[in-house]
C-alpha cells in the first residue's frame, strides 16, 4: 500500500488553491480552461480600454496602466528566452504622456515586436500601433487620428498653447519615424474637418490605415504571429552569421 508524501492538511490546502484559481479564471477570463504554453519565445501584451497615466481613471472603465506595462517590458527585455512580443491593441486613447512613454519603450526594446490593432487604436493609440517592427490592423478595426486636446478651463493660454504645440510635434515625429506616413499626410489627416462631428481629425478603417502608410498590412492573429516568427528567425540567422 502506497503512503502519501503529503499530510491531509497540505493536500486540502492544494485543493483549495486549485479551486480558488479556477474561480478566479472564470471571473477574469470566462473559462476554467486556461491554455498554457511551455514555449516562452513569444510574449503577448494587451493594451485595452483607456491609457491610464498620472491620474486614476474612472473605475467603471477598462484601462491599461502604464506603470504595469513598463515593468513588464523591462522583464521581457531581461529574459533571454523571450525573442518576440505580440502587442494587441484595442484602445480609445487616454493619457498622452503615458501613451508616448510606452510607445518609446516598445520602440527601443531589443526584441522583435509586432503590433495588431483589433477593434480600434485611437488618439495616443496611434503611436502605440506604429511602435513595433511591423504592424497589422484587422479589416474592421479603426484608427482615429486627431490633434491632442484638453478638457476644461485653460489658464495661461499662450504658455499652454506652446506646450501643446511641442507635445504635438513630439507625437508627429514619433509616428513619422516609426511608420511610412509622411508628415504632410499625417497633418492633413489630423486637421480634416469632414470626418468627425464635434472635432477635427480622421477615422481610418482597416485598409485605409495601410494605404496612408500608418500600418504595414491588413491581417489578424494568424498573420501577426507568422510575421513575428519570421522576424525572430531572421534575427537568429543574423546572430549566427
Coordinates of N, CA and C in Angstrom, one line a residue:
X1 N 0.8 -1.2 0.0 CA 0.0 0.0 0.0 C 0.9 1.3 0.0
X2 N 0.6 2.2 -0.9 CA 1.4 3.4 -1.1 C 1.1 4.4 0.0
X3 N 2.1 5.0 0.6 CA 1.8 6.1 1.6 C 1.9 7.4 0.9
X4 N 1.1 8.4 1.3 CA 1.1 9.7 0.8 C 2.2 10.5 1.4
X5 N 2.9 11.2 0.5 CA 4.0 12.1 0.9 C 3.5 13.4 1.6
X6 N 2.3 13.7 1.3 CA 1.7 15.0 1.9 C 0.7 14.7 3.0
X7 N 0.7 15.6 4.0 CA -0.3 15.4 5.0 C -1.6 15.8 4.5
X8 N -2.7 15.4 5.2 CA -4.1 15.8 4.7 C -4.3 17.3 4.7
X9 N -3.6 18.0 5.6 CA -3.8 19.5 5.6 C -3.2 20.1 4.4
X10 N -2.0 19.6 4.0 CA -1.3 20.1 2.8 C -2.2 19.8 1.6
X11 N -2.7 18.6 1.5 CA -3.5 18.2 0.3 C -4.8 19.1 0.2
X12 N -5.4 19.3 1.4 CA -6.6 20.2 1.4 C -6.3 21.6 1.0
X13 N -5.1 22.1 1.4 CA -4.7 23.4 1.0 C -4.5 23.5 -0.5
X14 N -3.8 22.5 -1.1 CA -3.6 22.5 -2.5 C -4.9 22.4 -3.3
X15 N -5.9 21.7 -2.8 CA -7.2 21.6 -3.4 C -7.9 22.9 -3.4
X16 N -7.8 23.6 -2.2 CA -8.4 24.9 -2.0 C -7.8 25.9 -3.0
X17 N -6.5 25.8 -3.1 CA -5.8 26.8 -4.1 C -6.2 26.6 -5.5
X18 N -6.4 25.3 -5.9 CA -6.8 25.0 -7.2 C -8.2 25.5 -7.5
X19 N -9.1 25.3 -6.5 CA -10.5 25.8 -6.6 C -10.5 27.3 -6.7
X20 N -9.7 28.0 -5.9 CA -9.6 29.5 -6.0 C -9.1 29.9 -7.3
X21 N -8.1 29.2 -7.9 CA -7.6 29.6 -9.2 C -8.6 29.4 -10.3
X22 N -9.4 28.3 -10.2 CA -10.5 28.0 -11.1 C -11.5 29.1 -11.1
X23 N -11.9 29.5 -9.9 CA -12.9 30.6 -9.7 C -12.4 31.9 -10.3
X24 N -11.1 32.2 -10.0 CA -10.5 33.4 -10.5 C -10.5 33.4 -12.0
X25 N -10.1 32.3 -12.6 CA -10.1 32.2 -14.1 C -11.5 32.4 -14.7
X26 N -12.5 31.9 -14.1 CA -13.8 32.1 -14.6 C -14.2 33.5 -14.5
X27 N -13.9 34.2 -13.3 CA -14.3 35.6 -13.1 C -13.5 36.5 -14.1
X28 N -12.2 36.3 -14.3 CA -11.4 37.1 -15.2 C -11.5 36.8 -16.6
X29 N -11.6 35.5 -17.0 CA -11.5 35.1 -18.4 C -12.7 34.4 -18.9
X30 N -13.7 34.1 -18.0 CA -14.9 33.5 -18.5 C -14.8 32.0 -18.8
X31 N -13.7 31.4 -18.3 CA -13.5 29.9 -18.5 C -12.5 29.4 -17.5
X32 N -12.7 28.1 -17.2 CA -11.8 27.5 -16.2 C -10.6 26.7 -16.9
X33 N -10.7 26.7 -18.3 CA -9.7 26.0 -19.1 C -8.8 27.1 -19.7
X34 N -7.7 27.5 -19.0 CA -6.8 28.5 -19.5 C -5.7 27.8 -20.2
X35 N -5.4 28.1 -21.5 CA -4.4 27.4 -22.2 C -3.0 27.8 -21.7
X36 N -2.1 26.8 -21.5 CA -0.8 27.0 -21.0 C 0.2 26.8 -22.2
X37 N 1.3 27.5 -22.1 CA 2.3 27.3 -23.2 C 3.7 27.2 -22.6
X38 N 4.4 26.1 -22.8 CA 5.7 25.9 -22.3 C 6.7 26.8 -23.0
X39 N 6.5 27.0 -24.3 CA 7.5 27.8 -25.1 C 7.3 29.3 -24.8
X40 N 8.4 29.9 -24.3 CA 8.3 31.3 -23.9 C 8.9 32.2 -25.0
X41 N 9.0 31.7 -26.2 CA 9.7 32.5 -27.2 C 8.9 33.8 -27.5
X42 N 7.6 33.7 -27.5 CA 6.8 34.9 -27.8 C 5.9 35.3 -26.6
X43 N 6.0 36.6 -26.2 CA 5.2 37.1 -25.2 C 4.1 38.0 -25.7
X44 N 2.8 37.9 -25.2 CA 1.7 38.7 -25.7 C 1.4 39.7 -24.7
X45 N 1.2 41.0 -25.1 CA 0.8 42.1 -24.2 C -0.4 42.7 -24.8
X46 N -1.4 42.9 -24.0 CA -2.7 43.6 -24.5 C -2.7 45.0 -23.9
X47 N -3.1 45.9 -24.8 CA -3.3 47.3 -24.4 C -4.7 47.7 -24.7
X48 N -5.6 47.7 -23.7 CA -7.0 47.8 -24.0 C -7.6 49.0 -23.2
X49 N -8.8 49.4 -23.6 CA -9.5 50.5 -22.9 C -8.8 51.8 -23.0
X50 N -8.8 52.5 -21.8 CA -8.2 53.8 -21.7 C -6.7 53.7 -21.2
X51 N -5.8 54.5 -21.8 CA -4.5 54.5 -21.3 C -4.4 55.4 -20.0
X52 N -4.2 54.8 -18.9 CA -4.2 55.5 -17.6 C -2.8 55.9 -17.3
X53 N -2.6 57.2 -17.0 CA -1.3 57.8 -16.7 C -1.2 58.2 -15.2
X54 N -0.9 59.5 -15.0 CA -0.6 60.0 -13.7 C -1.8 60.1 -12.8
X55 N -3.0 60.1 -13.4 CA -4.3 60.3 -12.7 C -5.1 59.0 -12.9
X56 N -5.7 58.6 -11.8 CA -6.6 57.4 -11.8 C -7.8 57.6 -12.7
X57 N -8.1 56.7 -13.6 CA -9.3 56.9 -14.4 C -10.6 56.4 -13.7
X58 N -11.7 56.5 -14.5 CA -13.0 56.0 -14.0 C -12.9 54.5 -13.7
X59 N -13.2 54.1 -12.4 CA -13.1 52.7 -12.1 C -14.1 51.8 -12.9
X60 N -15.1 52.4 -13.5 CA -16.1 51.6 -14.3 C -15.6 51.3 -15.7
X61 N -14.4 51.9 -16.1 CA -13.9 51.7 -17.4 C -12.7 50.8 -17.4
X62 N -12.6 50.0 -18.5 CA -11.4 49.2 -18.7 C -10.2 50.2 -18.9
X63 N -9.1 49.8 -18.4 CA -7.9 50.7 -18.5 C -6.6 49.9 -18.5
X64 N -5.6 50.5 -19.2 CA -4.3 49.9 -19.2 C -3.4 50.9 -18.5
X65 N -2.8 50.5 -17.4 CA -2.0 51.4 -16.6 C -0.5 51.3 -17.0
X66 N 0.1 52.4 -17.3 CA 1.4 52.4 -17.9 C 2.4 51.9 -16.8
X67 N 2.1 52.1 -15.5 CA 3.1 51.6 -14.5 C 3.0 50.0 -14.4
X68 N 2.1 49.4 -15.1 CA 2.0 47.9 -15.2 C 2.8 47.5 -16.4
X69 N 2.6 48.2 -17.5 CA 3.2 47.8 -18.8 C 4.7 48.0 -18.8
X70 N 5.2 49.1 -18.2 CA 6.6 49.4 -18.2 C 7.5 48.3 -17.5
X71 N 7.1 47.9 -16.3 CA 7.9 46.8 -15.7 C 7.8 45.5 -16.5
X72 N 6.7 45.3 -17.1 CA 6.5 44.1 -17.9 C 7.5 44.1 -19.1
X73 N 7.6 45.2 -19.8 CA 8.6 45.4 -20.9 C 10.0 45.2 -20.4
X74 N 10.3 45.7 -19.3 CA 11.7 45.6 -18.7 C 12.0 44.1 -18.4
X75 N 11.0 43.4 -17.9 CA 11.2 42.0 -17.6 C 11.4 41.2 -18.9
X76 N 10.7 41.5 -19.9 CA 10.8 40.8 -21.2 C 12.2 41.1 -21.8
X77 N 12.6 42.4 -21.7 CA 14.0 42.7 -22.2 C 15.1 41.9 -21.5
X78 N 14.9 41.7 -20.3 CA 15.9 41.0 -19.5 C 15.8 39.4 -19.6
X79 N 14.7 38.9 -20.2 CA 14.5 37.5 -20.2 C 15.1 37.0 -21.6
X80 N 16.2 36.2 -21.5 CA 16.8 35.7 -22.7 C 16.0 34.7 -23.5
X81 N 15.0 34.1 -22.8 CA 14.1 33.1 -23.5 C 13.1 33.7 -24.4
X82 N 12.7 34.9 -24.1 CA 11.7 35.6 -25.0 C 12.4 36.3 -26.1
X83 N 12.0 36.0 -27.3 CA 12.6 36.5 -28.6 C 11.7 37.6 -29.3
X84 N 10.4 37.5 -29.0 CA 9.5 38.4 -29.7 C 8.3 38.8 -28.8
X85 N 7.6 39.9 -29.2 CA 6.5 40.4 -28.5 C 5.3 40.7 -29.5
X86 N 4.2 40.2 -29.2 CA 3.0 40.5 -29.9 C 2.1 41.4 -29.1
X87 N 1.9 42.6 -29.5 CA 1.1 43.6 -28.8 C -0.2 43.8 -29.5
X88 N -1.3 43.4 -28.7 CA -2.7 43.5 -29.3 C -3.3 44.8 -28.7
X89 N -3.8 45.6 -29.6 CA -4.4 46.9 -29.2 C -5.8 47.0 -29.5
X90 N -6.6 47.5 -28.5 CA -8.0 47.9 -28.6 C -8.2 49.0 -27.6
X91 N -7.8 50.2 -28.0 CA -7.7 51.3 -27.0 C -8.4 52.6 -27.6
X92 N -9.0 53.3 -26.7 CA -9.7 54.6 -27.1 C -8.7 55.7 -26.9
X93 N -7.5 55.5 -26.5 CA -6.5 56.5 -26.2 C -6.5 56.8 -24.7
X94 N -6.1 58.0 -24.4 CA -6.0 58.4 -23.0 C -4.9 59.4 -22.7
X95 N -4.1 59.1 -21.6 CA -3.1 60.0 -21.2 C -1.9 60.1 -22.2
X96 N -1.7 61.3 -22.7 CA -0.7 61.4 -23.8 C 0.7 61.1 -23.4
X97 N 1.1 61.6 -22.2 CA 2.5 61.4 -21.8 C 2.7 59.9 -21.5
X98 N 1.8 59.2 -20.9 CA 1.9 57.8 -20.6 C 1.9 57.0 -21.8
X99 N 1.0 57.3 -22.8 CA 1.0 56.6 -24.0 C 2.3 56.7 -24.8
X100 N 2.8 57.9 -24.9 CA 4.0 58.2 -25.7 C 5.2 57.5 -25.0
X101 N 5.2 57.5 -23.6 CA 6.3 56.8 -22.9 C 6.3 55.3 -23.2
X102 N 5.1 54.7 -23.2 CA 5.0 53.3 -23.5 C 5.5 53.0 -25.0
X103 N 5.1 53.9 -25.9 CA 5.4 53.7 -27.3 C 6.9 53.8 -27.5
X104 N 7.6 54.8 -26.8 CA 9.0 54.9 -26.9 C 9.7 53.7 -26.3
X105 N 9.2 53.2 -25.2 CA 9.9 52.0 -24.6 C 9.7 50.8 -25.5
X106 N 8.5 50.6 -26.1 CA 8.3 49.5 -27.1 C 9.2 49.6 -28.2
X107 N 9.4 50.8 -28.8 CA 10.2 51.0 -29.9 C 11.7 50.8 -29.6
X108 N 12.1 51.0 -28.4 CA 13.5 50.9 -28.0 C 13.9 49.5 -27.6
X109 N 13.0 48.6 -27.4 CA 13.3 47.2 -26.9 C 14.0 46.4 -28.0
X110 N 14.9 45.5 -27.5 CA 15.7 44.8 -28.5 C 15.0 43.6 -29.1
X111 N 13.9 43.2 -28.5 CA 13.2 42.0 -29.0 C 12.4 42.5 -30.2
X112 N 12.0 41.5 -31.1 CA 11.2 41.8 -32.2 C 9.7 42.0 -31.8
X113 N 9.1 43.1 -32.3 CA 7.8 43.5 -31.9 C 6.8 43.6 -33.1
X114 N 5.7 42.9 -33.0 CA 4.6 43.1 -34.0 C 3.4 43.6 -33.2
X115 N 2.7 44.6 -33.8 CA 1.5 45.1 -33.2 C 0.3 44.7 -34.0
X116 N -0.8 44.5 -33.4 CA -2.1 44.2 -34.1 C -3.2 45.0 -33.5
X117 N -3.8 45.8 -34.4 CA -4.9 46.7 -34.0 C -6.2 45.9 -34.2
X118 N -6.9 45.6 -33.1 CA -8.2 45.0 -33.1 C -9.3 45.9 -32.5
X119 N -10.4 46.1 -33.2 CA -11.4 47.0 -32.7 C -11.0 48.4 -33.0
X120 N -10.0 48.9 -32.3 CA -9.6 50.3 -32.6 C -8.3 50.6 -31.8
X121 N -7.6 51.6 -32.4 CA -6.4 52.2 -31.7 C -6.4 53.7 -31.9
X122 N -7.1 54.4 -31.1 CA -7.4 55.8 -31.3 C -6.5 56.8 -30.6
X123 N -6.4 58.0 -31.1 CA -5.6 59.1 -30.4 C -4.2 58.6 -30.1
X124 N -3.8 58.6 -28.8 CA -2.4 58.2 -28.5 C -2.2 56.7 -28.7
X125 N -3.3 56.0 -29.1 CA -3.1 54.6 -29.5 C -2.4 54.5 -30.9
X126 N -2.4 55.6 -31.7 CA -1.8 55.6 -33.0 C -0.3 55.3 -32.9
X127 N 0.5 56.1 -32.1 CA 1.9 55.8 -31.9 C 2.2 54.5 -31.3
X128 N 1.3 54.0 -30.4 CA 1.5 52.7 -29.9 C 1.4 51.6 -30.9
X129 N 0.5 51.8 -31.9 CA 0.3 50.9 -33.0 C 1.5 50.9 -34.0
X130 N 2.2 52.0 -34.1 CA 3.3 52.1 -35.0 C 4.7 51.8 -34.3
X131 N 4.7 51.5 -33.0 CA 5.9 51.5 -32.3 C 6.7 50.2 -32.5
X132 N 6.1 49.2 -33.1 CA 6.8 47.9 -33.3 C 7.7 47.9 -34.6
X133 N 8.2 46.7 -34.8 CA 8.9 46.4 -36.1 C 8.0 46.3 -37.3
X134 N 6.8 45.8 -37.0 CA 5.8 45.6 -38.1 C 4.4 45.7 -37.5
X135 N 3.5 46.2 -38.3 CA 2.1 46.4 -37.7 C 1.0 45.8 -38.6
X136 N 0.0 45.3 -38.0 CA -1.2 44.8 -38.6 C -2.4 45.5 -38.1
X137 N -3.5 45.5 -38.9 CA -4.8 46.0 -38.5 C -5.8 45.1 -39.1
X138 N -6.8 44.8 -38.2 CA -7.9 43.9 -38.7 C -8.8 44.7 -39.7
X139 N -9.4 44.0 -40.6 CA -10.2 44.7 -41.7 C -11.2 45.6 -41.1
X140 N -11.8 45.3 -40.0 CA -12.9 46.1 -39.4 C -12.4 47.1 -38.4
X141 N -11.2 47.0 -38.0 CA -10.6 47.9 -37.0 C -10.5 49.3 -37.4
X142 N -10.5 50.3 -36.5 CA -10.4 51.7 -36.8 C -9.3 52.4 -36.1
X143 N -8.8 53.4 -36.7 CA -7.8 54.3 -36.0 C -8.3 55.8 -36.2
X144 N -8.4 56.5 -35.1 CA -8.8 57.9 -35.2 C -7.6 58.8 -34.9
X145 N -7.3 59.6 -35.9 CA -6.1 60.4 -35.9 C -6.6 61.9 -35.7
X146 N -6.2 62.5 -34.6 CA -6.6 63.9 -34.4 C -5.5 64.6 -33.5
X147 N -5.5 65.9 -33.5 CA -4.6 66.6 -32.6 C -4.9 66.4 -31.2
X148 N -3.9 66.5 -30.3 CA -4.1 66.4 -28.9 C -5.0 67.5 -28.4
X149 N -5.7 67.3 -27.3 CA -6.6 68.3 -26.8 C -6.8 68.1 -25.3
X150 N -7.4 69.1 -24.7 CA -7.7 69.0 -23.2 C -9.1 69.4 -22.9
X151 N -9.6 69.1 -21.8 CA -10.9 69.4 -21.3 C -10.8 70.5 -20.2
X152 N -11.8 71.4 -20.1 CA -11.9 72.3 -19.0 C -11.2 73.6 -19.3
X153 N -11.1 74.5 -18.3 CA -10.6 75.8 -18.4 C -9.0 75.8 -18.5
X154 N -8.5 76.5 -19.4 CA -7.0 76.6 -19.6 C -6.5 77.9 -19.1
X155 N -5.6 77.9 -18.1 CA -5.0 79.1 -17.5 C -3.7 79.3 -18.1
X156 N -3.4 80.6 -18.5 CA -2.1 80.8 -19.2 C -2.2 80.3 -20.6
X157 N -3.0 81.0 -21.5 CA -3.3 80.5 -22.8 C -2.0 80.3 -23.7
X158 N -1.2 81.3 -23.7 CA 0.0 81.3 -24.6 C 0.9 80.2 -24.2
X159 N 1.2 80.1 -22.9 CA 2.1 79.0 -22.4 C 1.6 77.6 -22.7
X160 N 0.3 77.5 -22.4 CA -0.4 76.2 -22.7 C -0.4 75.8 -24.1
X161 N -0.6 76.8 -25.0 CA -0.6 76.6 -26.4 C 0.8 76.1 -26.9
X162 N 1.8 76.7 -26.3 CA 3.2 76.3 -26.7 C 3.5 74.9 -26.2
X163 N 3.0 74.6 -25.0 CA 3.2 73.2 -24.5 C 2.5 72.2 -25.4
X164 N 1.3 72.4 -25.8 CA 0.5 71.5 -26.6 C 1.2 71.4 -28.0
X165 N 1.7 72.5 -28.5 CA 2.3 72.5 -29.8 C 3.6 71.6 -29.8
X166 N 4.4 71.8 -28.7 CA 5.6 70.9 -28.6 C 5.2 69.5 -28.4
X167 N 4.2 69.2 -27.6 CA 3.7 67.8 -27.4 C 3.3 67.2 -28.8
X168 N 2.5 68.0 -29.6 CA 2.0 67.5 -30.8 C 3.2 67.2 -31.8
X169 N 4.2 68.0 -31.7 CA 5.4 67.8 -32.5 C 6.1 66.5 -32.1
X170 N 6.2 66.3 -30.9 CA 6.8 65.0 -30.4 C 6.0 63.8 -30.9
X171 N 4.7 63.9 -30.8 CA 3.9 62.8 -31.3 C 4.0 62.6 -32.8
X172 N 4.0 63.7 -33.6 CA 4.1 63.6 -35.0 C 5.5 63.0 -35.4
X173 N 6.5 63.5 -34.7 CA 7.8 63.0 -35.0 C 8.0 61.5 -34.8
X174 N 7.3 61.0 -33.7 CA 7.4 59.6 -33.4 C 6.7 58.8 -34.4
X175 N 5.5 59.2 -34.8 CA 4.7 58.5 -35.8 C 5.4 58.4 -37.1
X176 N 5.9 59.5 -37.6 CA 6.6 59.5 -38.9 C 7.9 58.7 -38.9
X177 N 8.5 58.7 -37.7 CA 9.7 57.9 -37.5 C 9.5 56.4 -37.5
X178 N 8.3 56.0 -37.0 CA 8.0 54.6 -36.8 C 7.0 54.0 -37.8
X179 N 6.6 54.8 -38.8 CA 5.7 54.3 -39.9 C 6.2 54.8 -41.2
X180 N 5.3 54.6 -42.2 CA 5.6 55.0 -43.6 C 4.9 56.3 -44.0
X181 N 4.2 56.9 -43.1 CA 3.3 58.0 -43.4 C 4.2 59.3 -43.5
X182 N 3.9 60.2 -44.4 CA 4.7 61.5 -44.5 C 4.1 62.5 -43.5
X183 N 4.9 63.4 -43.1 CA 4.4 64.4 -42.1 C 3.3 65.2 -42.7
X184 N 3.3 65.5 -44.0 CA 2.3 66.3 -44.7 C 0.9 65.5 -44.6
X185 N 1.0 64.2 -44.9 CA -0.2 63.4 -44.9 C -0.8 63.3 -43.5
X186 N 0.1 63.1 -42.5 CA -0.3 63.0 -41.1 C -1.0 64.3 -40.7
X187 N -0.4 65.4 -41.0 CA -1.0 66.7 -40.7 C -2.4 66.9 -41.3
X188 N -2.5 66.5 -42.6 CA -3.8 66.6 -43.3 C -4.9 65.7 -42.6
X189 N -4.5 64.5 -42.2 CA -5.5 63.6 -41.6 C -5.9 64.2 -40.2
X190 N -5.0 64.8 -39.5 CA -5.3 65.3 -38.2 C -6.2 66.5 -38.2
X191 N -6.1 67.3 -39.3 CA -6.9 68.5 -39.3 C -8.1 68.5 -40.3
X192 N -8.4 67.2 -40.8 CA -9.6 67.1 -41.6 C -10.9 67.5 -40.9
X193 N -11.8 68.2 -41.5 CA -13.0 68.7 -40.9 C -14.3 68.0 -41.2
X194 N -14.2 67.0 -42.1 CA -15.4 66.4 -42.6 C -15.6 65.0 -42.1
X195 N -14.8 64.5 -41.1 CA -14.9 63.1 -40.7 C -15.6 63.0 -39.3
X196 N -15.2 63.9 -38.4 CA -15.7 63.8 -37.0 C -16.8 64.9 -36.8
X197 N -17.8 64.6 -36.1 CA -18.9 65.6 -35.9 C -18.5 66.8 -35.1
X198 N -17.9 66.5 -33.9 CA -17.6 67.6 -33.0 C -16.1 67.9 -32.8
X199 N -15.3 67.4 -33.8 CA -13.8 67.6 -33.6 C -13.2 67.5 -35.0
X200 N -11.9 67.9 -35.1 CA -11.2 67.7 -36.4 C -10.4 66.4 -36.3
X201 N -10.1 65.8 -37.4 CA -9.4 64.5 -37.4 C -10.0 63.6 -38.4
X202 N -9.5 62.4 -38.5 CA -9.9 61.4 -39.5 C -10.1 60.0 -38.9
X203 N -11.1 59.3 -39.4 CA -11.3 57.9 -39.0 C -10.8 57.0 -40.1
X204 N -9.9 56.1 -39.8 CA -9.3 55.2 -40.8 C -9.8 53.8 -40.5
X205 N -10.3 53.1 -41.5 CA -10.9 51.8 -41.2 C -10.0 50.8 -42.0
X206 N -9.4 49.8 -41.3 CA -8.7 48.7 -41.9 C -7.7 49.2 -43.0
X207 N -7.9 48.9 -44.2 CA -7.0 49.1 -45.3 C -6.7 50.6 -45.5
X208 N -7.6 51.5 -45.1 CA -7.3 52.9 -45.2 C -6.0 53.3 -44.4
X209 N -5.9 52.6 -43.2 CA -4.7 52.9 -42.4 C -3.4 52.4 -43.1
X210 N -3.5 51.4 -43.9 CA -2.4 50.8 -44.7 C -2.1 51.7 -45.9
X211 N -3.1 52.1 -46.5 CA -3.0 53.0 -47.7 C -2.3 54.3 -47.5
X212 N -2.5 54.9 -46.3 CA -1.9 56.1 -46.0 C -0.5 56.0 -45.4
X213 N -0.1 54.7 -45.1 CA 1.3 54.5 -44.6 C 1.4 54.3 -43.1
X214 N 0.3 54.4 -42.3 CA 0.4 54.3 -40.9 C 0.7 52.9 -40.5
X215 N 0.0 51.9 -41.1 CA 0.1 50.5 -40.7 C 0.7 49.7 -41.9
X216 N 1.4 48.7 -41.6 CA 2.1 47.9 -42.7 C 1.1 47.0 -43.5
X217 N 0.2 46.4 -42.8 CA -0.6 45.3 -43.5 C -1.9 45.1 -42.8
X218 N -2.9 44.7 -43.6 CA -4.2 44.2 -43.0 C -4.0 42.8 -42.7
X219 N -4.5 42.4 -41.5 CA -4.4 41.0 -41.1 C -4.9 40.8 -39.7
X220 N -4.8 39.5 -39.2 CA -5.3 39.2 -37.9 C -4.2 38.5 -37.1
X221 N -4.7 37.6 -36.2 CA -3.8 37.0 -35.3 C -2.8 36.0 -36.0
X222 N -3.4 35.3 -37.0 CA -2.5 34.3 -37.7 C -1.4 35.0 -38.4
X223 N -1.7 36.1 -39.2 CA -0.7 36.8 -39.9 C 0.3 37.5 -39.0
X224 N -0.2 38.0 -37.9 CA 0.7 38.7 -36.9 C 1.7 37.7 -36.4
X225 N 1.3 36.5 -35.9 CA 2.2 35.5 -35.4 C 3.2 35.0 -36.4
X226 N 2.7 34.8 -37.6 CA 3.5 34.3 -38.7 C 4.7 35.3 -39.0
X227 N 4.3 36.6 -39.1 CA 5.3 37.7 -39.3 C 6.3 37.8 -38.2
X228 N 5.8 37.7 -36.9 CA 6.7 37.8 -35.8 C 7.7 36.6 -35.8
X229 N 7.2 35.4 -36.1 CA 8.1 34.3 -36.1 C 9.2 34.4 -37.2
X230 N 8.8 35.0 -38.4 CA 9.7 35.3 -39.5 C 10.8 36.3 -39.0
X231 N 10.4 37.3 -38.3 CA 11.3 38.3 -37.8 C 12.3 37.7 -36.8
X232 N 11.8 36.9 -35.9 CA 12.6 36.2 -34.9 C 13.6 35.3 -35.6
X233 N 13.2 34.5 -36.7 CA 14.1 33.7 -37.4 C 15.2 34.5 -38.1
X234 N 14.8 35.6 -38.7 CA 15.8 36.4 -39.4 C 16.8 37.0 -38.4
X235 N 16.3 37.3 -37.2 CA 17.2 37.9 -36.2 C 18.2 36.8 -35.7
X236 N 17.7 35.6 -35.6 CA 18.6 34.5 -35.2 C 19.6 34.1 -36.2
X237 N 19.2 34.2 -37.5 CA 20.1 33.9 -38.6 C 21.2 35.0 -38.6
X238 N 20.9 36.2 -38.4 CA 21.9 37.3 -38.4 C 22.9 37.2 -37.2
X239 N 22.4 36.6 -36.1 CA 23.3 36.4 -34.9 C 24.3 35.3 -35.2
X240 N 23.9 34.3 -36.0 CA 24.8 33.1 -36.2 C 25.8 33.4 -37.4
X241 N 25.5 34.3 -38.2 CA 26.4 34.6 -39.4 C 27.5 35.6 -39.0

